[in-house]
Coordinates of C-alpha atoms in Angstrom, one line a residue:
Chain Y
M6 CA 19.9 8.4 -8.8
K7 CA 19.1 4.8 -7.9
S8 CA 19.0 2.2 -10.7
I9 CA 15.7 0.2 -11.3
T10 CA 17.6 -2.9 -10.1
D11 CA 18.5 -1.2 -6.8
M12 CA 15.0 0.1 -6.4
I13 CA 13.7 -3.5 -6.6
V14 CA 16.3 -4.8 -4.1
E15 CA 15.5 -2.0 -1.7
G16 CA 11.7 -2.4 -2.2
D17 CA 11.2 1.2 -3.1
V18 CA 7.6 0.9 -4.0
Y19 CA 7.0 4.6 -3.4
N20 CA 9.1 5.8 -6.3
I21 CA 9.2 2.9 -8.8
N22 CA 6.3 4.1 -10.9
E23 CA 7.7 7.4 -11.8
V24 CA 11.1 5.9 -12.5
I25 CA 9.7 3.3 -14.7
E26 CA 7.6 5.8 -16.6
A27 CA 10.7 7.9 -17.2
A28 CA 12.7 4.9 -18.2
L29 CA 10.1 3.8 -20.8
K30 CA 10.6 7.1 -22.5
N31 CA 14.2 6.4 -23.3
S32 CA 14.5 2.6 -23.3
K33 CA 12.8 -0.4 -24.8
P34 CA 10.2 -2.0 -22.5
L35 CA 12.1 -5.3 -22.8
D36 CA 15.3 -3.6 -21.5
V37 CA 13.3 -2.1 -18.6
L38 CA 12.0 -5.5 -17.8
E39 CA 15.5 -6.9 -17.8
E40 CA 16.5 -4.4 -15.1
L41 CA 13.4 -5.3 -13.0
I42 CA 14.2 -9.0 -13.3
A43 CA 17.9 -8.4 -12.4
G44 CA 16.6 -6.6 -9.2
L45 CA 14.5 -9.6 -8.3
H46 CA 17.4 -12.0 -8.9
R47 CA 19.7 -9.9 -6.8
A48 CA 17.1 -9.8 -3.9
G49 CA 16.8 -13.6 -4.2
E50 CA 20.5 -14.0 -3.9
L51 CA 20.8 -11.7 -0.9
Y52 CA 17.9 -13.7 0.7
Q53 CA 19.8 -17.0 0.1
K54 CA 22.9 -15.6 1.7
G55 CA 20.9 -14.5 4.8
E56 CA 21.6 -10.8 4.1
I57 CA 17.9 -9.9 3.7
F58 CA 14.8 -11.4 5.1
I59 CA 11.2 -12.3 4.2
I60 CA 10.0 -8.8 5.0
D61 CA 12.6 -7.4 2.5
I62 CA 11.9 -9.9 -0.2
M63 CA 8.2 -9.3 0.0
S64 CA 8.9 -5.6 -0.5
A65 CA 11.0 -6.4 -3.5
A66 CA 8.2 -8.6 -4.9
E67 CA 5.6 -5.9 -4.3
T68 CA 7.8 -3.3 -6.0
F69 CA 8.3 -5.6 -9.0
K70 CA 4.5 -6.2 -9.3
E71 CA 3.9 -2.5 -9.1
A72 CA 6.4 -1.8 -11.8
M73 CA 4.9 -4.6 -14.0
K74 CA 1.6 -2.8 -14.0
I75 CA 3.3 -0.2 -16.2
V76 CA 5.8 -2.4 -18.1
Q77 CA 3.3 -5.1 -19.0
P78 CA 1.1 -2.8 -21.2
A79 CA 4.1 -1.2 -22.7
L80 CA 5.5 -4.5 -23.8
G81 CA 2.5 -4.6 -26.3
K82 CA 3.5 -6.7 -29.2
A83 CA 7.0 -7.2 -27.9
K84 CA 5.6 -9.9 -25.6
R85 CA 7.9 -11.7 -23.3
K86 CA 9.1 -15.1 -24.3
F87 CA 8.3 -17.3 -21.4
L88 CA 10.6 -20.1 -20.4
G89 CA 7.6 -22.2 -19.6
K90 CA 4.3 -22.3 -17.7
I91 CA 4.0 -23.2 -14.0
V92 CA 0.8 -23.8 -12.1
L93 CA 1.3 -23.4 -8.3
G94 CA -0.7 -23.5 -5.1
T95 CA -0.7 -24.4 -1.4
V96 CA -2.2 -27.8 -0.9
E97 CA -5.5 -28.7 0.6
G98 CA -5.9 -28.0 4.4
D99 CA -3.1 -25.4 4.3
I100 CA -4.0 -21.7 4.3
H101 CA -0.4 -20.3 4.4
D102 CA 0.6 -18.3 1.4
I103 CA 3.5 -16.0 2.1
G104 CA 6.1 -18.4 0.9
K105 CA 4.0 -19.5 -2.1
N106 CA 3.5 -15.8 -3.1
I107 CA 7.2 -15.1 -3.0
V108 CA 7.9 -18.2 -5.1
A109 CA 5.3 -17.0 -7.6
V110 CA 6.8 -13.6 -8.1
M111 CA 10.4 -15.0 -8.3
L112 CA 9.4 -17.5 -10.9
E113 CA 7.6 -14.8 -12.9
G114 CA 10.7 -12.6 -12.6
A115 CA 12.8 -15.5 -13.9
G116 CA 10.7 -15.7 -17.0
F117 CA 8.0 -18.2 -16.3
E118 CA 4.3 -17.8 -16.9
V119 CA 2.8 -18.4 -13.5
V120 CA -0.8 -19.5 -12.8
D121 CA -1.3 -19.1 -9.0
L122 CA -4.2 -21.2 -7.8
G123 CA -4.0 -19.8 -4.3
I124 CA -4.3 -21.7 -1.0
D125 CA -6.2 -24.8 0.2
I126 CA -6.2 -26.4 -3.2
S127 CA -7.6 -29.9 -3.4
P128 CA -5.9 -32.6 -5.5
E129 CA -8.9 -32.4 -7.8
K130 CA -8.4 -28.7 -8.4
F131 CA -4.8 -29.3 -9.2
V132 CA -5.8 -31.9 -11.8
E133 CA -8.4 -29.6 -13.3
A134 CA -5.8 -26.8 -13.5
V135 CA -3.2 -29.0 -15.2
K136 CA -5.9 -30.0 -17.8
M137 CA -6.9 -26.4 -18.3
H138 CA -3.6 -24.6 -18.4
K139 CA -1.3 -27.4 -19.7
P140 CA 1.7 -26.3 -17.7
Q141 CA 5.1 -27.9 -18.0
I142 CA 5.5 -27.8 -14.2
I143 CA 3.2 -27.9 -11.2
A144 CA 4.5 -26.6 -7.9
L145 CA 3.0 -27.6 -4.6
S146 CA 3.5 -25.8 -1.3
A147 CA 2.8 -26.7 2.3
L148 CA 3.8 -25.1 5.5
I149 CA 2.4 -27.6 8.0
T150 CA 3.7 -31.1 8.4
S151 CA 0.2 -32.5 8.6
T152 CA -0.9 -31.0 5.3
M153 CA 2.2 -32.4 3.4
T154 CA 0.4 -35.7 2.9
K155 CA -1.8 -33.8 0.4
M156 CA 1.2 -33.5 -1.9
E157 CA 1.3 -37.2 -2.3
E158 CA -2.5 -37.3 -2.8
T159 CA -2.2 -34.7 -5.5
I160 CA 0.5 -36.7 -7.3
N161 CA -1.8 -39.8 -7.0
A162 CA -4.7 -37.8 -8.4
L163 CA -2.6 -36.7 -11.4
K164 CA -1.7 -40.4 -12.0
K165 CA -5.3 -41.5 -11.7
A166 CA -6.3 -38.8 -14.2
G167 CA -3.7 -40.2 -16.6
I168 CA -1.7 -36.9 -16.8
R169 CA 1.2 -37.5 -14.4
N170 CA 3.6 -37.9 -17.2
K171 CA 2.5 -34.7 -18.9
V172 CA 3.8 -32.5 -16.1
K173 CA 6.8 -32.2 -13.9
I174 CA 6.1 -31.8 -10.2
M175 CA 8.1 -29.6 -7.8
V176 CA 7.4 -29.4 -4.0
G177 CA 8.5 -27.1 -1.3
G178 CA 7.7 -25.5 2.1
A179 CA 9.2 -25.5 5.6
P180 CA 8.4 -29.1 6.5
V181 CA 9.3 -30.6 3.1
S182 CA 12.7 -32.2 2.5
E183 CA 14.6 -33.6 -0.5
R184 CA 14.0 -37.1 0.8
Y185 CA 10.3 -36.6 1.3
A186 CA 10.0 -35.2 -2.2
Q187 CA 11.7 -38.4 -3.6
S188 CA 9.5 -40.6 -1.4
I189 CA 6.3 -39.3 -2.8
G190 CA 7.5 -39.4 -6.4
A191 CA 7.9 -35.6 -7.0
D192 CA 10.4 -34.7 -9.7
S193 CA 12.1 -31.9 -7.7
Y194 CA 12.3 -30.2 -4.3
A195 CA 13.2 -26.5 -3.8
I196 CA 14.5 -25.3 -0.5
D197 CA 13.5 -21.7 -1.1
A198 CA 12.2 -19.2 -3.7
V199 CA 15.6 -18.9 -5.4
G200 CA 16.1 -22.6 -5.4
A201 CA 12.7 -22.9 -7.0
I202 CA 13.9 -20.9 -10.0
D203 CA 17.0 -23.1 -10.6
K204 CA 15.0 -26.3 -10.1
A205 CA 12.2 -25.2 -12.4
I206 CA 14.7 -24.3 -15.1
A207 CA 16.4 -27.7 -14.7
L208 CA 13.0 -29.5 -15.0
L209 CA 12.5 -28.0 -18.4
K210 CA 15.6 -29.6 -19.8
Chain D
M1 CA 7.5 -24.6 43.5
F2 CA 8.7 -26.1 46.8
R3 CA 9.0 -29.5 45.1
I4 CA 11.1 -28.0 42.3
I5 CA 13.5 -26.3 44.8
T6 CA 13.7 -29.5 46.8
N7 CA 14.5 -31.6 43.7
L8 CA 17.1 -29.1 42.7
M9 CA 18.9 -29.2 46.0
K10 CA 18.7 -33.0 46.1
G11 CA 20.0 -33.2 42.5
M12 CA 22.9 -30.9 43.3
L13 CA 23.9 -33.1 46.3
K14 CA 23.5 -36.3 44.3
S15 CA 25.6 -34.8 41.5
K16 CA 28.3 -33.9 43.9
L17 CA 28.4 -37.4 45.4
G18 CA 28.3 -39.0 42.0
I19 CA 24.9 -40.6 42.6
H20 CA 22.7 -41.3 39.5
L21 CA 20.3 -38.4 38.9
S22 CA 16.6 -38.7 38.1
G23 CA 15.4 -37.2 34.8
A24 CA 13.8 -34.2 36.4
E25 CA 16.9 -33.5 38.5
R26 CA 19.2 -33.8 35.4
F27 CA 16.9 -31.5 33.4
M28 CA 16.8 -28.8 36.1
L29 CA 20.5 -28.9 36.8
T30 CA 21.3 -28.6 33.1
S31 CA 18.9 -25.7 32.8
M32 CA 20.9 -24.0 35.6
Y33 CA 24.2 -24.9 34.0
S34 CA 25.2 -27.1 36.9
K35 CA 27.3 -30.3 36.8
V36 CA 25.3 -33.3 35.6
D37 CA 26.1 -37.0 34.8
R38 CA 25.0 -36.9 31.2
I39 CA 23.4 -34.8 28.5
A40 CA 19.7 -34.0 29.1
S41 CA 16.9 -34.9 26.8
M42 CA 13.8 -32.9 26.2
L43 CA 10.5 -33.5 24.5
V44 CA 7.9 -30.8 23.7
A45 CA 4.7 -32.8 24.1
G46 CA 2.5 -30.4 22.3
N47 CA 4.7 -30.7 19.2
V48 CA 4.2 -34.5 18.9
H49 CA 1.3 -35.0 16.5
P50 CA -1.6 -36.4 18.6
Q51 CA -2.4 -39.2 16.1
L52 CA 1.0 -40.7 16.7
I53 CA 0.2 -41.3 20.3
D54 CA -3.5 -42.2 20.1
S55 CA -5.8 -42.1 17.1
N56 CA -8.7 -41.2 19.3
Y57 CA -7.2 -37.7 19.8
D58 CA -7.4 -35.1 17.1
F59 CA -7.2 -31.3 17.1
V60 CA -11.0 -30.9 17.2
R61 CA -11.2 -32.9 20.4
L62 CA -8.1 -31.4 21.9
T63 CA -9.1 -27.8 21.4
S64 CA -12.5 -28.5 23.0
S65 CA -11.4 -30.3 26.1
V66 CA -8.9 -29.6 28.8
E67 CA -9.2 -33.1 30.1
A68 CA -8.4 -34.6 26.6
N69 CA -5.1 -32.8 26.7
L70 CA -4.3 -34.2 30.1
E71 CA -5.3 -37.7 29.0
L72 CA -3.1 -37.5 25.9
F73 CA -0.2 -36.1 28.0
E74 CA -0.5 -39.1 30.3
K75 CA -0.4 -41.5 27.3
L76 CA 2.6 -39.6 25.9
L77 CA 4.5 -40.0 29.2
E78 CA 3.7 -43.7 29.2
R79 CA 5.0 -44.0 25.6
F80 CA 8.2 -42.0 26.2
P81 CA 9.0 -42.4 29.9
N82 CA 12.7 -41.7 29.6
F83 CA 12.9 -38.1 28.5
D84 CA 14.5 -36.0 31.3
G85 CA 12.1 -33.1 30.6
T86 CA 8.7 -33.4 29.0
M87 CA 6.8 -30.2 28.8
T88 CA 4.1 -28.1 27.2
A89 CA 1.4 -30.6 27.7
N90 CA -1.1 -29.0 25.4
W91 CA -2.3 -29.4 21.9
L92 CA -4.3 -26.2 21.6
G93 CA -1.4 -24.6 19.7
L94 CA -2.3 -21.2 18.2
A95 CA -5.9 -21.6 19.3
G96 CA -5.1 -20.9 22.9
C97 CA -3.2 -17.6 22.6
G98 CA -6.0 -15.1 23.2
Q99 CA -6.5 -13.7 19.7
V100 CA -9.7 -15.8 19.2
E101 CA -11.3 -14.0 22.1
M102 CA -10.4 -10.7 20.5
G103 CA -12.0 -11.7 17.1
T104 CA -9.8 -13.9 15.0
T105 CA -11.5 -17.1 13.7
M106 CA -9.5 -20.3 13.7
R107 CA -9.7 -23.1 11.3
I108 CA -9.6 -26.3 13.3
L109 CA -9.5 -29.6 11.3
P110 CA -9.1 -33.0 12.9
L111 CA -5.5 -33.7 11.7
V112 CA -4.1 -30.2 11.0
E113 CA -2.8 -27.9 13.7
P114 CA -5.1 -24.9 14.2
S115 CA -4.4 -21.9 12.0
P116 CA -6.0 -18.5 11.8
A117 CA -8.6 -18.3 9.0
I118 CA -10.1 -14.8 9.4
Y119 CA -8.1 -12.2 11.2
A120 CA -9.9 -9.9 13.8
L121 CA -8.5 -6.8 12.0
D122 CA -10.0 -7.9 8.7
R123 CA -13.5 -7.4 10.2
N124 CA -13.0 -4.8 12.9
S125 CA -11.0 -1.7 13.5
L126 CA -8.2 -1.7 16.1
E127 CA -10.4 0.6 18.3
E128 CA -13.2 -2.0 18.3
L129 CA -11.0 -5.0 19.5
P130 CA -11.7 -6.0 23.1
M131 CA -8.9 -6.8 25.6
P132 CA -8.7 -10.6 26.2
E133 CA -10.9 -12.1 28.8
M134 CA -11.1 -15.4 30.7
K135 CA -13.3 -17.2 28.2
G136 CA -13.1 -19.6 25.2
Y137 CA -9.8 -21.2 24.1
L138 CA -7.8 -18.8 26.3
E139 CA -9.7 -20.0 29.3
K140 CA -9.0 -23.6 28.4
Q141 CA -5.3 -22.9 27.9
I142 CA -5.0 -21.2 31.3
Q143 CA -7.0 -23.9 33.1
L144 CA -4.7 -26.5 31.4
S145 CA -1.5 -24.7 32.5
A146 CA -2.8 -24.6 36.1
E147 CA -3.9 -28.2 36.0
V148 CA -0.5 -29.5 34.6
Q149 CA 1.4 -27.6 37.2
D150 CA -0.9 -29.1 39.9
R151 CA -0.8 -32.7 38.6
Y152 CA 2.9 -32.8 37.6
P153 CA 4.8 -30.7 40.2
E154 CA 8.1 -32.2 39.3
I155 CA 7.8 -31.0 35.7
I156 CA 9.0 -27.5 34.8
S157 CA 5.9 -26.1 33.0
P158 CA 6.0 -22.3 33.0
P159 CA 3.3 -20.4 31.2
I160 CA 4.0 -19.4 27.7
I161 CA 2.3 -16.3 26.4
L162 CA 2.5 -14.5 23.0
G163 CA 4.4 -11.3 22.9
S164 CA 3.4 -8.0 21.2
W165 CA 4.5 -9.0 17.7
D166 CA 3.1 -12.5 17.6
L167 CA -0.3 -11.4 19.0
A168 CA -0.4 -8.6 16.3
M169 CA 0.3 -11.3 13.6
L170 CA -2.6 -13.4 14.8
L171 CA -4.9 -10.4 14.8
R172 CA -3.7 -8.8 11.5
G173 CA -2.1 -11.6 9.4
E174 CA 0.3 -11.0 6.6
K175 CA -0.8 -7.3 6.4
L176 CA 1.3 -6.8 9.5
I177 CA 4.4 -7.1 7.3
S178 CA 3.2 -4.2 5.1
D179 CA 2.4 -2.2 8.3
F180 CA 5.9 -2.8 9.5
R181 CA 7.4 -1.7 6.2
L182 CA 5.5 1.5 6.1
F183 CA 6.4 2.3 9.7
K184 CA 10.1 1.5 9.2
D185 CA 10.4 3.4 5.9
F186 CA 8.6 6.4 7.3
K187 CA 10.8 6.4 10.4
T188 CA 14.1 6.1 8.5
S189 CA 13.3 8.5 5.7
K190 CA 14.8 12.0 6.2
D191 CA 13.1 13.4 3.1
W192 CA 9.7 15.0 3.6
E193 CA 8.7 14.4 0.0
Q194 CA 9.4 10.7 0.5
K195 CA 7.5 10.7 3.8
K196 CA 4.5 12.1 2.0
K197 CA 4.7 9.3 -0.6
I198 CA 4.8 6.7 2.1
Q199 CA 1.7 8.2 3.8
K200 CA -0.1 7.9 0.4
K201 CA 0.5 4.1 0.6
G202 CA -0.9 3.8 4.1
D203 CA -0.8 5.0 7.7
P204 CA 2.8 4.6 8.9
N205 CA 1.7 5.0 12.6
Y206 CA -0.8 2.1 12.5
L207 CA 1.9 -0.4 13.5
S208 CA 2.9 1.4 16.7
R209 CA -0.8 1.8 17.6
L210 CA -1.3 -1.9 17.0
L211 CA 1.8 -2.9 19.0
D212 CA 0.8 -0.7 21.8
F213 CA -2.5 -2.5 21.9
T214 CA -1.0 -6.0 21.7
T215 CA 1.5 -5.1 24.4
E216 CA -1.3 -4.3 26.7
A217 CA -3.2 -7.4 25.6
S218 CA -0.1 -9.6 26.2
I219 CA 0.2 -8.1 29.7
A220 CA -3.5 -8.7 30.3
I221 CA -3.1 -12.3 29.2
G222 CA -0.2 -12.8 31.6
N223 CA -2.3 -11.3 34.4
L224 CA -5.1 -13.7 33.6
Y225 CA -2.7 -16.6 34.0
K226 CA -1.5 -15.2 37.3
E227 CA -5.0 -14.5 38.6
N228 CA -6.2 -17.9 37.7
G229 CA -3.7 -19.9 39.7
V230 CA -0.8 -20.5 37.3
K231 CA 2.6 -20.2 38.8
M232 CA 4.5 -17.7 36.8
L233 CA 8.1 -18.4 37.6
G234 CA 10.2 -18.8 34.4
M235 CA 7.4 -17.7 32.1
V236 CA 8.2 -17.4 28.4
I237 CA 7.2 -14.6 26.1
V238 CA 7.2 -15.8 22.5
N239 CA 7.6 -13.8 19.4
Q240 CA 8.3 -16.5 16.9
Y241 CA 7.0 -14.6 13.9
A242 CA 9.7 -12.0 14.5
N243 CA 12.4 -14.6 14.2
P244 CA 14.5 -14.9 11.0
P245 CA 13.9 -15.6 8.2
I246 CA 10.9 -13.3 8.6
M247 CA 12.7 -10.3 10.1
S248 CA 16.4 -9.4 10.6
P249 CA 17.8 -9.4 14.1
F250 CA 18.5 -5.7 13.6
D251 CA 14.9 -4.8 12.8
F252 CA 13.7 -6.9 15.7
T253 CA 15.9 -5.3 18.2
T254 CA 15.4 -1.8 16.9
Y255 CA 11.7 -1.7 16.3
I256 CA 10.0 -4.6 18.1
Y257 CA 12.2 -5.3 21.1
P258 CA 11.0 -2.2 23.0
Y259 CA 7.5 -3.6 23.1
V260 CA 8.8 -7.1 24.1
E261 CA 10.7 -5.5 26.9
R262 CA 7.6 -3.7 28.2
V263 CA 5.8 -7.1 28.7
W264 CA 9.0 -8.6 30.2
K265 CA 9.3 -5.8 32.7
E266 CA 5.7 -6.2 33.8
F267 CA 6.5 -9.8 34.9
K268 CA 10.2 -9.3 35.8
K269 CA 9.9 -10.7 39.3
Y270 CA 9.0 -14.1 37.8
R271 CA 12.3 -14.2 35.9
P272 CA 10.7 -14.4 32.4
T273 CA 12.5 -14.9 29.1
A274 CA 11.4 -13.5 25.8
G275 CA 12.2 -16.3 23.4
Y276 CA 14.0 -15.2 20.3
M277 CA 16.1 -17.4 18.0
P278 CA 18.8 -15.8 16.0
P279 CA 20.2 -17.2 12.8
S280 CA 23.9 -17.6 13.8
P281 CA 26.2 -17.7 16.8
N282 CA 27.3 -14.1 16.0
D283 CA 23.7 -12.8 16.1
M284 CA 23.2 -14.8 19.2
K285 CA 26.0 -12.9 21.0
K286 CA 24.5 -9.6 20.0
I287 CA 21.0 -10.7 21.0
L288 CA 21.9 -11.9 24.4
Q289 CA 23.0 -8.4 25.4
Y290 CA 19.3 -7.5 25.6
P291 CA 18.1 -8.2 29.2
A292 CA 14.7 -9.7 28.1
L293 CA 16.4 -12.1 25.7
S294 CA 19.3 -13.4 27.8
G295 CA 17.7 -16.7 28.9
I296 CA 17.8 -20.3 27.9
A297 CA 14.8 -19.9 25.6
C298 CA 17.0 -18.2 23.1
F299 CA 20.1 -20.3 23.2
N300 CA 19.6 -23.0 20.6
N301 CA 20.1 -23.8 16.9
Y302 CA 16.4 -23.7 16.0
M303 CA 16.8 -20.9 13.4
F304 CA 20.3 -21.7 12.2
P305 CA 20.4 -22.3 8.4
Q306 CA 19.2 -25.7 7.4
N307 CA 20.2 -27.9 4.5
E308 CA 17.7 -29.7 2.3
Y309 CA 17.4 -32.6 4.8
G310 CA 16.5 -30.3 7.8
L311 CA 20.0 -30.4 9.4
T312 CA 21.2 -27.1 10.9
A313 CA 24.8 -25.9 10.2
P314 CA 27.0 -28.4 12.2
E315 CA 29.9 -25.9 12.3
Y316 CA 27.9 -23.6 14.6
D317 CA 27.5 -26.2 17.4
E318 CA 31.1 -26.1 18.6
E319 CA 31.1 -22.3 18.7
M320 CA 27.8 -22.4 20.6
I321 CA 29.1 -24.9 23.2
T322 CA 32.2 -22.9 23.7
Y323 CA 30.1 -19.7 24.1
S324 CA 27.8 -21.5 26.5
K325 CA 30.7 -22.1 28.9
E326 CA 31.6 -18.4 28.8
I327 CA 28.1 -17.2 29.7
K328 CA 27.0 -20.2 31.7
V329 CA 23.8 -20.8 29.8
P330 CA 23.3 -24.3 28.4
Y331 CA 23.0 -24.8 24.7
T332 CA 20.0 -26.7 23.4
Y333 CA 20.5 -28.7 20.3
I334 CA 17.2 -29.1 18.5
I335 CA 16.6 -31.9 16.0
H336 CA 14.2 -30.6 13.4
G337 CA 11.0 -32.6 12.7
K338 CA 11.8 -33.2 9.1
F339 CA 15.2 -34.6 9.8
L340 CA 13.6 -36.9 12.4
R341 CA 10.9 -38.0 10.0
D342 CA 13.0 -38.4 6.9
G343 CA 16.5 -39.2 8.2
T344 CA 17.7 -42.7 8.7
E345 CA 18.3 -44.1 12.1
K346 CA 22.0 -44.2 11.3
E347 CA 22.0 -40.5 10.3
I348 CA 20.1 -39.5 13.4
E349 CA 22.4 -41.4 15.7
A350 CA 25.5 -39.9 13.9
Q351 CA 24.2 -36.4 14.7
I352 CA 23.5 -37.1 18.3
A353 CA 27.0 -38.7 18.6
R354 CA 28.6 -35.7 17.1
V355 CA 26.9 -33.1 19.3
C356 CA 27.3 -35.2 22.4
K357 CA 31.1 -35.6 21.8
L358 CA 31.5 -31.8 21.5
A359 CA 29.7 -31.3 24.9
V360 CA 31.3 -34.2 26.7
E361 CA 34.8 -33.1 25.6
A362 CA 34.0 -29.5 26.6
K363 CA 32.4 -30.7 29.9
A364 CA 29.5 -28.3 29.0
P365 CA 25.9 -29.0 30.1
L366 CA 23.8 -29.5 27.0
S367 CA 20.1 -30.4 26.2
I368 CA 19.0 -32.3 23.2
G369 CA 15.4 -31.7 22.1
L370 CA 13.0 -32.3 19.3
S371 CA 11.3 -29.4 17.6
A372 CA 8.4 -31.6 16.4
V373 CA 7.4 -35.2 15.9
P374 CA 5.4 -34.9 12.7
L375 CA 3.0 -37.3 11.1
G376 CA 4.9 -40.0 9.2
T377 CA 7.6 -40.3 11.8
K378 CA 8.5 -43.7 13.1
L379 CA 8.4 -43.4 16.9
S380 CA 11.3 -45.8 17.2
K381 CA 13.5 -42.9 16.0
V382 CA 12.4 -40.9 19.1
D383 CA 13.4 -43.9 21.3
L384 CA 16.7 -44.0 19.4
I385 CA 17.4 -40.4 20.5
I386 CA 17.3 -41.4 24.2
E387 CA 19.4 -44.5 23.5
A388 CA 22.0 -42.4 21.6
I389 CA 22.2 -39.8 24.4
N390 CA 22.7 -42.6 26.9
K391 CA 25.4 -44.1 24.7
Y392 CA 27.4 -41.0 23.7
G393 CA 26.3 -38.3 26.2
V394 CA 27.8 -39.5 29.5
Y395 CA 30.2 -37.0 31.1
K396 CA 33.5 -38.5 32.2

């Protein structure tokens, strides 16, 4: 029989529910959660090594989310201790969300409380979200070079609202680079979803 | 066509006699893996952000007017007269691929490349979708292709059409990935219980029905190009959404390639290439065994792993250049837009010098091209690329 960790890596969304239900009869919900998270980590590592691809990691993410529908209520009082809170979204003008969705699930699996604002998010909406959710980190995604400029506008909007120093800013997406992140005054740049976890953890220190 | 063949013959003769080649001659000879005087340079016009050339041209204007594209192309040629090959003179991008005429709505903003906003299959069933017709953006795209071939006969400008997978992506969006997963899991499962569970999640045969439809649609689009005066020789069939990191080369060749080959076979007499960009030289060697994928459109570093500055793995270039000698297909080294935009002039020159040295020492024809010139790029860096090729890329 496959382990829960393997089922996440393989994206076995068809059988995960019954396996999780069985596991919860014999194990603590937090232990089951650990196995799910280990699967997501493993999938992320394989993606970074080029051994699996976006299609596979999306299946892993979908399977994790499916499993969490059962694990989350079972956690009950034994609530997860989150590492921190992240607000993320794709910047204004950009309606791509595959990469952002993968990052959201990976961060959630890594222990962050994630508030996903969605796509085409204006600087003003990011400002409102920071005021409302009070995250430690805000993560901005862009897939098109011509929408990247909205990252800088978002940072400027946070400055204007007087809350720039209350939140760390992480940026990512295909056209973004380390140097671009520095040039617009972001605190961190993540090359991919697994990189985003490491960078987010580093930002909390 | 006649002009291209004449130029090619002239170029071969000049190369033999050691006479300086024109840019078009150098580009064509390099494409055919013939001896040339120096490394060829290539610019994909449609990937230069229009605002960098002239602020009067934005995507709203460019997707509404064939003439606007031709005007901007002329301005681009004036600004960058020294590239050996300058092609794809259109800024319609994803708007002109045919899916809009089948029901997908695009979002077209002045400064942002057109993207799909509502997919045809979100509103209609597959059975309701029409085959593409000569209207709308597709008509503009075809008219533009014919016009460019007519006005610039010395420029290689084959038609570029979307293949079965990419067309399906533009009709179905991200849901295509779930369709693929269901299809693959059902096909590879040997256990009937498991197959039943897969069927509960969705229809595992939907993908093959959709790809059958888009294969026919892709062929229909190719025929519209042909019937409306576009010269088809060297046409390119693109499936960029099937490239890594989206899908593994194994999945692509096993499940998607048969559809790609159907389109390729339909136009075989025009010597088409189905563009596919593998993630490493090893994958490249496997990919090039497939007849539809064996052309120049695949042989580049576009999808090789990148570092945080947008530079692809330098260790792969030597292997690719050595391999290019074996199979007599020129390697194209592509500079990614973000490296061009964010790299310093010194760093860009160093990369050009490095790749040129490898090709010059190996006496292997090579092209150097730009994947994109994004907003925020200093155009002097584009000029620098030509200067650096002239400085380091001359064959002895």
